[in-house]
Each structure stands twice: as structure tokens, then as C-alpha cells.
Coordinates of C-alpha atoms in Angstrom, one line a residue:
X8 CA 33.7 265.6 259.2
X9 CA 30.6 262.9 258.7
X10 CA 30.4 260.1 261.1
X11 CA 30.5 257.5 260.5
X12 CA 31.5 257.2 257.2
X13 CA 30.6 254.2 254.4
X14 CA 32.5 250.8 254.6
X15 CA 34.8 249.9 251.6
X16 CA 34.1 246.3 251.4
X17 CA 38.0 245.3 251.7
X18 CA 38.1 246.7 254.6
X19 CA 38.5 244.9 257.9
X20 CA 35.5 244.1 259.3
X21 CA 35.3 247.2 261.7
X22 CA 32.7 250.2 261.6
X23 CA 34.8 253.4 260.9
X24 CA 33.8 256.6 263.1
X25 CA 36.1 259.5 262.6
X26 CA 34.3 261.5 265.4
X27 CA 33.0 264.7 264.3
X28 CA 35.3 267.1 267.2
X29 CA 38.5 265.0 266.1
X30 CA 41.0 268.1 265.8
X31 CA 44.1 268.2 263.3
X32 CA 46.8 266.6 266.0
X33 CA 44.3 263.8 267.3
X34 CA 44.3 260.1 265.8
X35 CA 41.0 259.2 264.2
X36 CA 39.6 256.3 265.7
X37 CA 38.8 253.0 264.3
X38 CA 36.1 250.9 266.1
X39 CA 34.8 248.4 266.4
X40 CA 31.4 247.1 266.8
X41 CA 31.0 245.1 270.6
X42 CA 28.2 242.5 269.2
X43 CA 30.3 242.2 266.1
X44 CA 34.0 242.0 268.0
X45 CA 33.7 237.9 268.9
X46 CA 33.1 236.8 265.1
X47 CA 35.5 238.9 263.5
X48 CA 37.4 236.5 262.2
X49 CA 34.5 233.8 260.6
X50 CA 36.8 231.4 261.7
X51 CA 36.0 231.5 265.6
X52 CA 35.8 233.1 268.6
X53 CA 38.2 236.4 268.2
X54 CA 39.0 234.9 272.1
X55 CA 40.8 232.0 270.1
X56 CA 43.2 233.6 268.8
X57 CA 43.9 236.7 270.5
X58 CA 47.5 238.1 270.6
X59 CA 49.8 237.9 273.0
X60 CA 49.2 241.6 274.7
X61 CA 52.0 243.9 273.5
X62 CA 53.3 247.7 274.9
X63 CA 53.1 249.3 271.2
X64 CA 54.6 252.3 272.8
X65 CA 58.0 250.4 273.6
X66 CA 57.7 248.5 270.5
X67 CA 58.4 251.5 268.5
X68 CA 60.7 252.7 271.2
X69 CA 62.4 249.6 270.0
X70 CA 62.0 249.7 266.6
X71 CA 63.5 253.7 266.7
X72 CA 66.8 252.5 269.1
X73 CA 67.6 249.9 266.6
X74 CA 67.4 252.2 263.6
X75 CA 69.0 254.8 265.5
X76 CA 72.3 252.1 266.1
X77 CA 73.3 251.4 262.7
X78 CA 73.2 247.7 262.1
X79 CA 69.9 248.0 259.3
X80 CA 72.0 250.1 257.2
X81 CA 75.1 247.7 256.2
X82 CA 74.4 246.4 252.6
X83 CA 75.6 242.7 254.0
X84 CA 73.0 242.7 256.7
X85 CA 70.7 243.4 254.4
X86 CA 71.3 240.4 253.0
X87 CA 71.9 237.9 255.1
X88 CA 68.4 239.1 256.5
X89 CA 66.3 238.8 252.9
X90 CA 68.7 235.0 252.7
X91 CA 67.2 234.7 255.6
X92 CA 63.7 235.2 254.5
X93 CA 64.0 232.8 251.8
X94 CA 64.9 230.0 253.6
X95 CA 62.0 230.8 255.8
X96 CA 60.0 230.6 252.5
X97 CA 61.8 227.1 251.2
X98 CA 61.3 225.9 254.7
X99 CA 57.7 226.3 255.0
X100 CA 56.1 225.7 252.2
X101 CA 53.5 223.2 254.1
X102 CA 52.6 225.6 256.6
X103 CA 52.3 228.6 254.7
X104 CA 50.0 226.6 252.4
X105 CA 47.7 224.7 255.0
X106 CA 47.8 228.5 256.8
X107 CA 45.7 229.7 253.5
X108 CA 43.6 226.2 253.7
X109 CA 42.5 227.3 257.3
X110 CA 41.7 231.2 256.5
X111 CA 40.7 230.9 253.2
X112 CA 40.1 227.1 252.3
X113 CA 42.4 228.2 249.7
X114 CA 43.6 224.9 246.8
X115 CA 47.2 223.9 246.9
X116 CA 47.5 225.9 243.6
X117 CA 46.7 228.8 244.1
X118 CA 48.4 229.1 247.5
X119 CA 51.4 227.9 245.7
X120 CA 51.1 230.6 242.2
X121 CA 49.6 233.6 244.0
X122 CA 51.1 233.5 247.4
X123 CA 54.3 230.9 248.4
X124 CA 55.9 230.7 244.8
X125 CA 55.0 234.3 243.9
X126 CA 57.3 235.4 247.3
X127 CA 59.7 233.6 246.6
X128 CA 60.1 234.4 242.6
X129 CA 60.4 238.6 244.0
X130 CA 62.4 237.8 246.6
X131 CA 65.3 235.8 244.3
X132 CA 64.8 238.4 241.8
X133 CA 65.8 241.2 244.7
X134 CA 68.4 239.2 245.5
X135 CA 69.4 238.6 242.0
X136 CA 69.8 242.4 241.1
X137 CA 70.5 243.8 245.2
X138 CA 74.2 245.3 244.3
X139 CA 73.1 247.3 241.5
X140 CA 69.6 248.8 242.8
X141 CA 71.8 249.6 246.2
X142 CA 74.6 251.4 244.2
X143 CA 75.0 255.3 244.6
X144 CA 72.9 256.9 241.2
X145 CA 75.7 258.8 239.3
X146 CA 73.2 261.2 237.1
X147 CA 74.1 263.8 234.2
X148 CA 75.7 267.1 235.4
X149 CA 76.1 269.9 233.3
X150 CA 79.7 272.1 232.0
X151 CA 79.4 274.2 235.9
X152 CA 79.8 271.1 237.9
X153 CA 82.5 268.6 235.0
X154 CA 85.3 268.9 237.4
X155 CA 82.8 267.8 240.3
X156 CA 80.5 264.6 241.5
X157 CA 76.7 264.6 241.5
X158 CA 75.9 261.8 243.6
X159 CA 72.4 260.6 244.5
X160 CA 72.6 257.6 248.0
X161 CA 70.0 255.6 248.4
X162 CA 69.0 256.1 252.2
X163 CA 66.6 254.0 254.4
X164 CA 63.0 256.0 255.7
X165 CA 63.8 255.1 259.2
X166 CA 61.3 253.6 261.1
X167 CA 58.9 251.4 258.1
X168 CA 54.9 250.4 259.1
X169 CA 53.6 247.4 257.0
X170 CA 50.1 246.6 257.2
X171 CA 49.0 243.7 255.5
X172 CA 45.4 242.8 254.3
X173 CA 43.1 239.6 255.1
X174 CA 43.1 238.7 251.1
X175 CA 46.7 237.5 250.4
X176 CA 47.5 237.5 253.9
X177 CA 51.5 236.6 252.9
X178 CA 51.9 238.1 249.5
X179 CA 50.2 241.3 251.0
X180 CA 52.6 241.6 254.3
X181 CA 56.0 240.1 253.5
X182 CA 56.7 241.5 249.7
X183 CA 56.2 245.0 250.5
X184 CA 58.2 243.8 254.2
X185 CA 61.2 242.5 252.1
X186 CA 61.2 246.1 250.5
X187 CA 61.8 247.8 253.4
X188 CA 64.6 245.5 254.5
X189 CA 66.5 245.3 251.2
X190 CA 65.8 249.8 251.9
X191 CA 67.9 249.5 254.9
X192 CA 64.7 250.1 257.7
X193 CA 63.9 248.8 260.9
X194 CA 59.9 247.3 260.2
X195 CA 57.3 247.0 262.0
X196 CA 54.8 244.3 260.9
X197 CA 50.8 244.2 261.4
X198 CA 49.4 240.9 259.9
X199 CA 45.5 240.9 259.2
X200 CA 43.3 240.1 262.2
X201 CA 41.0 238.8 259.6
X202 CA 43.1 236.2 258.7
X203 CA 44.0 234.4 261.9
X204 CA 46.2 231.2 261.1
X205 CA 48.0 233.6 258.6
X206 CA 49.1 235.9 261.4
X207 CA 49.5 233.4 264.2
X208 CA 52.0 232.1 261.4
X209 CA 54.2 234.9 260.8
X210 CA 53.6 235.5 265.0
X211 CA 55.7 232.6 265.5
X212 CA 58.2 232.2 262.1
X213 CA 58.9 235.7 261.0
X214 CA 61.0 235.6 264.5
X215 CA 63.0 232.3 263.8
X216 CA 64.9 233.7 260.7
X217 CA 65.0 237.7 261.0
X218 CA 66.7 239.7 263.6
X219 CA 64.1 240.7 266.6
X220 CA 64.7 243.5 267.1
X221 CA 64.8 244.5 263.6
X222 CA 61.7 242.9 262.0
X223 CA 58.9 244.1 264.1
X224 CA 55.7 242.0 264.9
X225 CA 52.2 243.4 266.2
X226 CA 49.0 241.6 266.0
X227 CA 44.9 242.7 266.6
X228 CA 42.6 244.9 265.3
X229 CA 41.4 248.1 265.0
X230 CA 42.4 249.0 268.6
X231 CA 45.8 248.0 267.7
X232 CA 46.1 250.3 264.5
X233 CA 44.7 253.1 266.3
X234 CA 47.7 253.1 269.2
X235 CA 50.0 252.3 266.6
X236 CA 48.9 255.2 264.4
X237 CA 49.5 257.8 267.0
X238 CA 53.5 256.9 267.3
X239 CA 55.6 259.1 264.8
X240 CA 56.6 256.9 262.0
X241 CA 59.2 257.5 259.1
X242 CA 56.8 255.4 256.5
X243 CA 53.0 254.0 256.0
X244 CA 52.8 251.0 253.8
X245 CA 49.0 250.5 254.1
X246 CA 47.1 247.5 251.9
X247 CA 42.9 247.7 252.6
X248 CA 40.2 249.7 251.4
X249 CA 39.5 252.6 250.6
X250 CA 37.8 254.2 253.7
X251 CA 40.6 253.1 256.6
X252 CA 42.9 253.9 253.9
X253 CA 42.0 257.3 254.1
X254 CA 42.0 257.0 257.8
X255 CA 45.8 256.5 257.7
X256 CA 46.5 259.3 255.4
X257 CA 45.1 261.8 257.9
X258 CA 47.0 260.0 261.1
X259 CA 50.1 260.4 258.6
X260 CA 49.4 264.1 257.9
X261 CA 50.0 264.7 262.0
X262 CA 53.9 264.0 261.6
X263 CA 54.1 264.3 257.4
X264 CA 54.4 260.8 257.1
X265 CA 55.2 259.5 253.6
X266 CA 52.9 257.0 252.8
X267 CA 51.8 253.9 249.9
X268 CA 48.2 253.1 249.8
X269 CA 47.4 250.4 248.1
X270 CA 43.6 250.5 247.9
X271 CA 41.1 249.6 245.6
X272 CA 38.2 249.8 243.5
X273 CA 35.7 248.8 240.9
X274 CA 38.1 247.7 238.1
X275 CA 35.8 247.3 234.5
X276 CA 36.8 245.2 231.9
X277 CA 36.0 245.8 228.6
X278 CA 35.2 243.4 225.7
X279 CA 34.6 244.0 221.4
X280 CA 33.4 241.6 219.2
X281 CA 36.9 241.2 217.5
X282 CA 38.1 238.9 220.3
X283 CA 38.5 235.3 220.8
X284 CA 35.6 234.6 223.0
X285 CA 36.7 231.7 224.1
X286 CA 39.6 233.0 225.9
X287 CA 38.8 235.7 226.1
X288 CA 35.9 233.5 228.6
X289 CA 38.4 232.2 230.4
X290 CA 40.8 234.6 231.1
X291 CA 38.3 236.8 232.5
X292 CA 36.7 233.9 234.4
X293 CA 40.1 233.2 235.6
X294 CA 40.6 236.4 237.3
X295 CA 37.9 237.0 238.6
X296 CA 37.3 233.5 240.9
X297 CA 40.8 232.7 242.1
X298 CA 40.4 233.8 245.6
X299 CA 36.7 233.7 244.7
X300 CA 36.8 237.3 243.7
X301 CA 38.6 238.6 247.1
X302 CA 41.4 240.2 244.8
X303 CA 41.4 243.6 244.7
X304 CA 42.5 243.6 241.0
X305 CA 40.1 241.2 240.1
X306 CA 37.3 242.6 237.4
X307 CA 34.7 243.9 238.8
X308 CA 32.3 244.8 235.8
X309 CA 32.3 244.4 232.7
X310 CA 31.3 246.7 229.9
X311 CA 30.3 245.0 226.4
X312 CA 28.0 245.4 223.7
X313 CA 25.1 242.5 224.1
X314 CA 25.8 240.6 221.7
X315 CA 29.0 239.9 223.6
X316 CA 27.2 239.7 226.3
X317 CA 25.4 236.9 225.2
X318 CA 28.4 235.3 223.6
X319 CA 29.9 235.3 227.4
X320 CA 26.7 233.9 229.3
X321 CA 27.0 230.9 226.7
X322 CA 30.0 230.2 227.1
X323 CA 30.4 231.0 230.5
X324 CA 28.5 228.1 231.5
X325 CA 30.4 225.8 229.8
X326 CA 33.7 227.2 231.2
X327 CA 33.0 226.9 234.6
X328 CA 31.0 223.4 234.4
X329 CA 34.1 222.1 232.9
X330 CA 36.4 223.9 235.6
X331 CA 34.3 223.5 239.3
X332 CA 31.6 220.8 238.5
X333 CA 27.9 220.0 238.2
X334 CA 28.2 221.5 241.6
X335 CA 30.8 224.4 242.5
X336 CA 30.1 223.9 246.1
X337 CA 31.9 220.7 246.1
X338 CA 34.9 221.5 243.9
X339 CA 38.5 221.6 245.9
X340 CA 39.7 224.6 243.3
X341 CA 37.2 227.4 245.0
X342 CA 37.8 229.3 248.1
X343 CA 35.1 230.4 250.2
X344 CA 33.9 233.9 251.7
X345 CA 36.6 235.1 254.5
X346 CA 34.1 235.3 257.4
X347 CA 30.7 235.8 258.1
X348 CA 30.2 239.6 257.6
X349 CA 31.5 239.7 254.1
X350 CA 28.8 236.2 253.2
X351 CA 26.1 238.8 254.1
X352 CA 27.6 241.5 252.5
X353 CA 27.8 239.5 248.5
X354 CA 24.2 237.7 249.4
X355 CA 22.3 240.7 250.1
X356 CA 24.2 241.8 246.4
X357 CA 22.9 238.2 245.3
X358 CA 19.4 238.4 246.3
X359 CA 19.2 241.8 245.2
X360 CA 20.4 240.6 241.4
X361 CA 18.3 237.7 241.6
X362 CA 15.9 238.5 238.4
X363 CA 19.2 239.1 236.4
X364 CA 21.6 236.6 237.3
X365 CA 22.5 234.6 234.0
X366 CA 24.7 232.0 235.9
X367 CA 24.9 230.7 239.1
X368 CA 23.3 232.4 241.9
X369 CA 23.5 230.1 244.6
X370 CA 25.2 230.6 248.4
X371 CA 25.4 228.4 251.6
X372 CA 26.0 230.4 254.8
X373 CA 26.7 227.8 257.0
X374 CA 30.1 227.1 254.8
X375 CA 30.7 230.6 253.9
X376 CA 29.9 229.5 249.7
X377 CA 28.7 232.0 247.2
X378 CA 28.5 230.0 244.0
X379 CA 30.6 231.8 240.6
X380 CA 28.0 234.0 239.5
X381 CA 27.0 236.2 236.4
X382 CA 24.3 239.3 236.0
X383 CA 23.7 240.4 233.1
X384 CA 21.8 244.1 232.0
X385 CA 23.1 245.9 234.8
X386 CA 22.0 250.0 235.2
X387 CA 24.0 252.2 237.6
X388 CA 21.3 251.9 239.4
X389 CA 21.9 248.6 240.5
X390 CA 23.1 248.0 243.9
X391 CA 25.7 245.5 242.3
X392 CA 27.3 248.8 241.1
X393 CA 27.3 250.8 244.5
X394 CA 30.8 249.3 245.8
X395 CA 33.4 247.1 244.8
X396 CA 32.3 243.5 245.0
X397 CA 34.8 241.4 246.2
X398 CA 33.6 238.2 245.9
X399 CA 32.4 236.0 242.8
X400 CA 30.1 238.2 241.3
X401 CA 30.7 238.8 237.8
X402 CA 27.9 242.4 236.5
X403 CA 27.8 242.6 232.7
X404 CA 27.0 246.7 231.8
X405 CA 25.4 246.9 228.2
X406 CA 27.4 249.7 226.2
X407 CA 27.5 250.7 222.6
X408 CA 31.0 251.2 222.2
X409 CA 34.2 251.7 223.1
X410 CA 33.5 255.5 223.3
X411 CA 30.2 255.4 225.6
X412 CA 32.6 252.2 227.9
X413 CA 35.7 255.5 228.4
X414 CA 32.8 257.6 228.8
X415 CA 31.2 254.9 231.8
X416 CA 35.0 254.9 232.8
X417 CA 35.7 258.2 233.4
X418 CA 32.2 258.9 235.3
X419 CA 33.0 257.0 238.2
X420 CA 36.7 256.7 240.9
X421 CA 40.0 255.9 238.6
X422 CA 40.0 252.0 239.2
X423 CA 42.9 250.3 240.4
X424 CA 43.5 248.4 237.2
X425 CA 41.5 248.9 233.6
X426 CA 41.6 245.5 231.4
X427 CA 40.7 245.9 227.7
X428 CA 40.1 242.5 225.6
X429 CA 40.3 243.8 221.6
X430 CA 42.5 242.9 218.6
X431 CA 41.8 246.2 217.4
X432 CA 45.2 248.7 218.3
X433 CA 42.8 251.4 217.2
X434 CA 40.2 251.1 220.0
X435 CA 43.5 249.9 222.8
X436 CA 44.8 253.2 221.8
X437 CA 41.7 255.0 222.6
X438 CA 41.4 253.7 226.0
X439 CA 45.1 253.7 226.6
X440 CA 45.0 257.8 226.4
X441 CA 41.4 258.4 227.3
X442 CA 41.3 257.1 230.9
X443 CA 42.8 257.1 234.0
X444 CA 43.7 254.0 236.0
X445 CA 46.5 252.3 238.2
X446 CA 47.3 250.4 235.5
X447 CA 46.1 248.4 232.5
X448 CA 46.2 244.5 230.9
X449 CA 45.5 244.3 227.7
X450 CA 44.1 240.9 226.1
X451 CA 44.2 239.2 229.8
X452 CA 43.4 239.7 233.7
X453 CA 45.6 239.5 236.9
X454 CA 48.8 238.4 234.2
X455 CA 50.5 241.7 235.0
X456 CA 51.2 241.3 238.5
X457 CA 53.5 238.5 236.9
X458 CA 55.5 241.3 235.8
X459 CA 58.2 241.9 237.6
X460 CA 59.5 245.5 236.3
X461 CA 56.3 246.8 236.2
X462 CA 55.0 248.9 239.3
X463 CA 51.7 247.7 241.2
X464 CA 50.4 250.8 242.5
X465 CA 46.7 253.0 242.3
X466 CA 45.9 256.3 241.2
X467 CA 42.8 258.3 243.0
X468 CA 40.7 256.3 245.4
X469 CA 42.3 253.7 244.4
X470 CA 46.0 254.1 245.5
X471 CA 48.6 256.4 246.2
X472 CA 51.7 255.1 245.2
X473 CA 53.5 251.9 244.0
X474 CA 55.6 248.8 244.3
X475 CA 57.1 245.6 242.7
X476 CA 60.3 244.6 241.8
X477 CA 62.7 247.6 241.6
X478 CA 60.1 249.5 243.0
X479 CA 59.4 247.6 246.4
X480 CA 63.4 248.9 247.1
X481 CA 62.5 252.5 245.8
X482 CA 59.3 252.9 247.6
X483 CA 61.1 252.6 251.1
X484 CA 64.6 254.6 250.2
X485 CA 64.5 258.3 250.6
X486 CA 67.1 259.3 246.7
X487 CA 69.4 262.0 248.9
X488 CA 71.1 263.9 246.5
X489 CA 74.7 265.5 247.4
X490 CA 76.8 267.6 245.1
X491 CA 80.9 266.8 246.3
X492 CA 83.1 270.4 245.4
X493 CA 86.6 270.0 244.9
X494 CA 89.5 272.9 245.0
X495 CA 91.1 272.2 241.9
X496 CA 92.3 276.0 240.6
X497 CA 90.7 275.4 237.6
X498 CA 87.0 274.8 239.3
X499 CA 87.7 277.6 241.7
X500 CA 88.7 280.3 238.9
X501 CA 85.0 279.2 237.1
X502 CA 83.0 279.6 239.7
X503 CA 84.7 282.5 240.9
X504 CA 81.7 284.7 238.9
X505 CA 79.9 284.5 242.2
X506 CA 81.3 286.0 244.2
X507 CA 81.4 290.2 245.2
X508 CA 82.0 293.0 244.2
X509 CA 79.9 291.9 241.3
X510 CA 80.3 293.4 237.8
X511 CA 78.4 292.9 234.3
X512 CA 81.8 290.5 233.0
X513 CA 81.3 287.6 235.8
X514 CA 77.6 288.0 235.5
X515 CA 77.8 286.8 231.8
X516 CA 80.5 284.1 232.5
X517 CA 78.2 282.7 235.2
X518 CA 75.1 282.8 233.1
X519 CA 77.2 281.1 230.0
X520 CA 77.9 278.2 232.2
X521 CA 74.7 277.8 234.0
X522 CA 73.4 277.7 230.1
X523 CA 71.3 274.5 229.1
X524 CA 71.9 273.6 225.9
X525 CA 71.0 270.6 224.0
X526 CA 72.9 267.7 224.2
X527 CA 74.4 265.8 221.5
X528 CA 73.1 263.0 219.6
X529 CA 74.2 259.8 219.5
X530 CA 71.5 257.6 218.2
X531 CA 73.4 256.8 214.9
X532 CA 76.7 257.2 216.7
X533 CA 77.1 252.7 216.2
X534 CA 76.2 252.9 213.1
X535 CA 79.1 255.8 213.0
X536 CA 81.5 253.4 214.3
X537 CA 80.6 250.5 212.3
X538 CA 81.1 251.7 209.1
X539 CA 84.2 253.2 210.2
X540 CA 85.6 249.6 211.2
X541 CA 84.4 248.6 207.7
X542 CA 86.6 251.1 205.9
X543 CA 89.6 250.8 208.4
X544 CA 89.1 247.2 208.5
X545 CA 88.9 246.7 204.1
X546 CA 91.9 249.4 204.1
X547 CA 93.7 247.3 206.2
X548 CA 93.2 244.3 204.3
X549 CA 93.9 246.1 200.8
X550 CA 96.9 247.4 202.3
X551 CA 98.3 244.1 203.6
X552 CA 98.0 242.5 200.2
X553 CA 98.9 244.9 197.9
X554 CA 102.4 244.6 200.0
X555 CA 102.3 241.0 199.7
X556 CA 102.2 241.1 196.1
X557 CA 105.0 243.4 196.0
X558 CA 107.1 241.2 198.6
X559 CA 106.1 238.9 196.0

């Protein structure tokens, strides 16, 4: 296997190195360059924010002992923890907002909508549906099991590791953590070391509200992460870049540990000429420039005709001026790039695209500021189309039609999200049916995340597994199937054909009982019942009138 592996744009600031001599039973190492170690977080030196030393082996063993004790299994215990977590959110709103300001210079509006309230609403939904979600399921059963109980129990996996990301450092860590708690697991959480203030908030605040034996926190960077991956865990939930995701996956195979990998990729936007362009521009730019593009589901590039491109660019100039003023750097509504290394990466993309920049293009290294930038007439050979951008730069790739857009999308790795803007249902249908992506949103961006009944996750290079809403509970739950037989004489008689000595008669009986049959359709049953009730009611009224007239 080659080394080093090329880094994904949204990975931690690490040099990812898979040693050629790593054996099957060894854990790949996530390394950091020593000359970058002191300025990894971009908010001062790492020495100013180093977490307390922790013995990871002891933490994992403590987690294992806690799960084996059984305290996380009772539903009342889980509810109590979830309610305490909700209390933490509600009592620490300002502290959460302050941490996001320090790490990303996140505006209050974006901090509340995209993280604080998002967490509160998701957890409220979990608590509202908790009793229903945790009930054992009773699936349909065949004739051969008509007297038995067929049940699917919701079992926790055990010790779960949840690894958060720096771009939404609260939401991407605490939301899956809540799902793991709801499912009855012991959880080890590792906040992103790049979001220093948020990591500190989690480390200091979470233990005040949750059971410290069942929810354990490990701060740190690549070294701590590598050490964690050496241990046997029962489930790993990782959010971040594709290349580190591959290392997590490789480490999980050593213990056959199931994983959910929430990764990223270049999410395309297709726009045709049937849309309301003013509204389309606003929806695309909002989805792109929240958190200054440091969003895994942000539109990465646009596919459209040159005619649509020109309209989009012209309207964008007015919209961006309306939103962020003449000097976007002075706007309180634009975040900053997380650290110096990510800024340098984005600066290089802007510089490489200078001759094609239609809007923006300014940057300031001291402030880690990159202006909202639109690049037009981009081709596949341009540097900006190599990797996920993860910043406020929006390239437009001209295509002739939806068919060409489909070909372009399918020639690349599967994206996390595909956005389609069209009022032509045929066009939308073609894109839905002929492309593969983690999810889709038609005529808007990012808003699909607010629908708690829609699972969120990738496919291929953009991820494995999904969560959100009930899917978060299901992700951290093993569906344990169970058949409960009884000793009723008739049941034993029906099943006695399985016992030797075998005969054709016994075989015929068993085969008949086990044969799959088309279940009767009840589609029209409500209509039939309504008709029958109507007839019965009419007959009753008629009979009553007849009796009444006879009495008179």
C-alpha cells in the first residue's frame, strides 16, 4: 500500500501515513508532522490547549466494565441521561455559542440554528418517541409459527466510540452520542482537537450532567486516536474526511467492529433554465456560504448551461452585496477558516483560479478570511475540481443538458448529496434514477437535514451507514431476532413431521406448512367496511321507521 496517502480536505490537520510494513493485525498510524504540531489548531499553540494526560487503556476498560455491569440497559436510566443532556443544552446555550465564536467566529444565528437548537430539537424528538422506538418489534409470521412469538429485540452494541469533527464540533459529536445513549450503550467521545474551545467545553461540561462511568471523554489528536483504534470496541462512529475514514475502517476490521463513517466529497448542484433564478441563487449561496463552506453537505460545484451560469453570476453579485455588504470581511455573519493550514489550501485554490473568478477572490491570511468566491467556466482539469473544496469557493462547470450532467456526476466518486434545481419533473426523475448519492434535495440546499425522518449518510467514498431521528437509535442498536416456541399439543403435532423416521407424508405436511403464500390484500377493506356500515345504518333507520309507523 503506498505511503503517504493524499489527505482529504476536511480531515484533521495530519500527515496520514500507512506504513508499507503494517500487517493485518496492526493498526495503521495517524501521524502528525512535527513542524506543524504547535500550530495545528490555528488558535494559538497546541501547548496552550493540551488536554490532561489520560490512560486510554484504562478508559476503554472502565467503559467495558460499566457496560458489563448492566447499568446502561434499563430504559429509565437512558431516559434520565437524555433528559440531563437536554438540560445541559438549555442551560449552556451561551457557553456553546461562545465556544463556536472562538473556534470558527460563528455568528449567533448560525450557531443557534445549525448546532444548539438543532441538538435540542433532535433530542426532544428522541425523548418524545423513545418509548415507541425501544419496544420489541413483532414482525409478521407464517402458518408454521402461528402459535409462537416472533420478536426482534433492540440490543445495545456495548462500548461505542464517537469521533466528532471540527466544522460542526457540537452537533457532529453530541447528536450521535445521544443516539448511542438512547440505544443503551456506554459511549467514549472524542471531540475534534482542532475546535479547541468546543473540545474544552465538552470536556468540562458533559461530566457535570451525564454518568461519568457511562460517558467518557478522550481529548487529543492523531496520537490519541491511533491508540484508541488499537482497542477492541463494539461500534465506531466517525465523522471526518475520507482518507482518515479509511484508516478507521482498516483498524475496525482487526476486531470485526461495525462502523458508521460520515465522510464528504464533492456534492454537485444541477440547475436548468426552468427555475426561479432569484430564489435558486439565494438557496444555493446560503447552503454554500454558511460556516464559509466548511460543511460536508455544502454545494461543492454547479453544473449548468452557460446561459444559466451568466444569470447565476449576475444575480449572485447583488445577493452577496445585500447579505454581506460592500466589504464581506467586515460582516458579522461570515465565519472564518478553522486554521492556517486550511486557509493556505484555500488560498492556493483561489490563486490557481484567478483568471476565472467572477465574484470575490479576496483573502486575508492574518484574519483567516476568504471572501465568498464564484469561479466560472471551470473544467475537469482545473485544480479546484480535484478534491472537496470545504471553503467559500463555488466553481461552475458548464454542461449542455441534464444528460451531460448525469454523465459528469457518474464519472466521479459518489457524492454525499446531489442537489437538483428544476421544475421539470422529467429532468428531476432522470437525475434521481440515473445517479447514486448519499441523499438528494430538489430545489433547495442543506434543508433536508432538518427533516428528522430522513436518514443522513453517504455511499461509497462519501460514507457508510446513516443516522438522524430514529435512524440514530437504530444505528447503535443490534436487532436481535428471537423465536419463542410453546408446548401446545397442536403446535407440536404440526411440527412433528421434522422428526425421524422421515416419510413422504411428513415431508408433504412440513412443505405445505412452510410454503410461502401471497397474503390477502386489504386495500379495499376500509371501503368495504364503510359500505357495510352505511347499508346497516340505512337498514336500521328503515326498520325503525317501519316499526314506528305500525305503532301509530
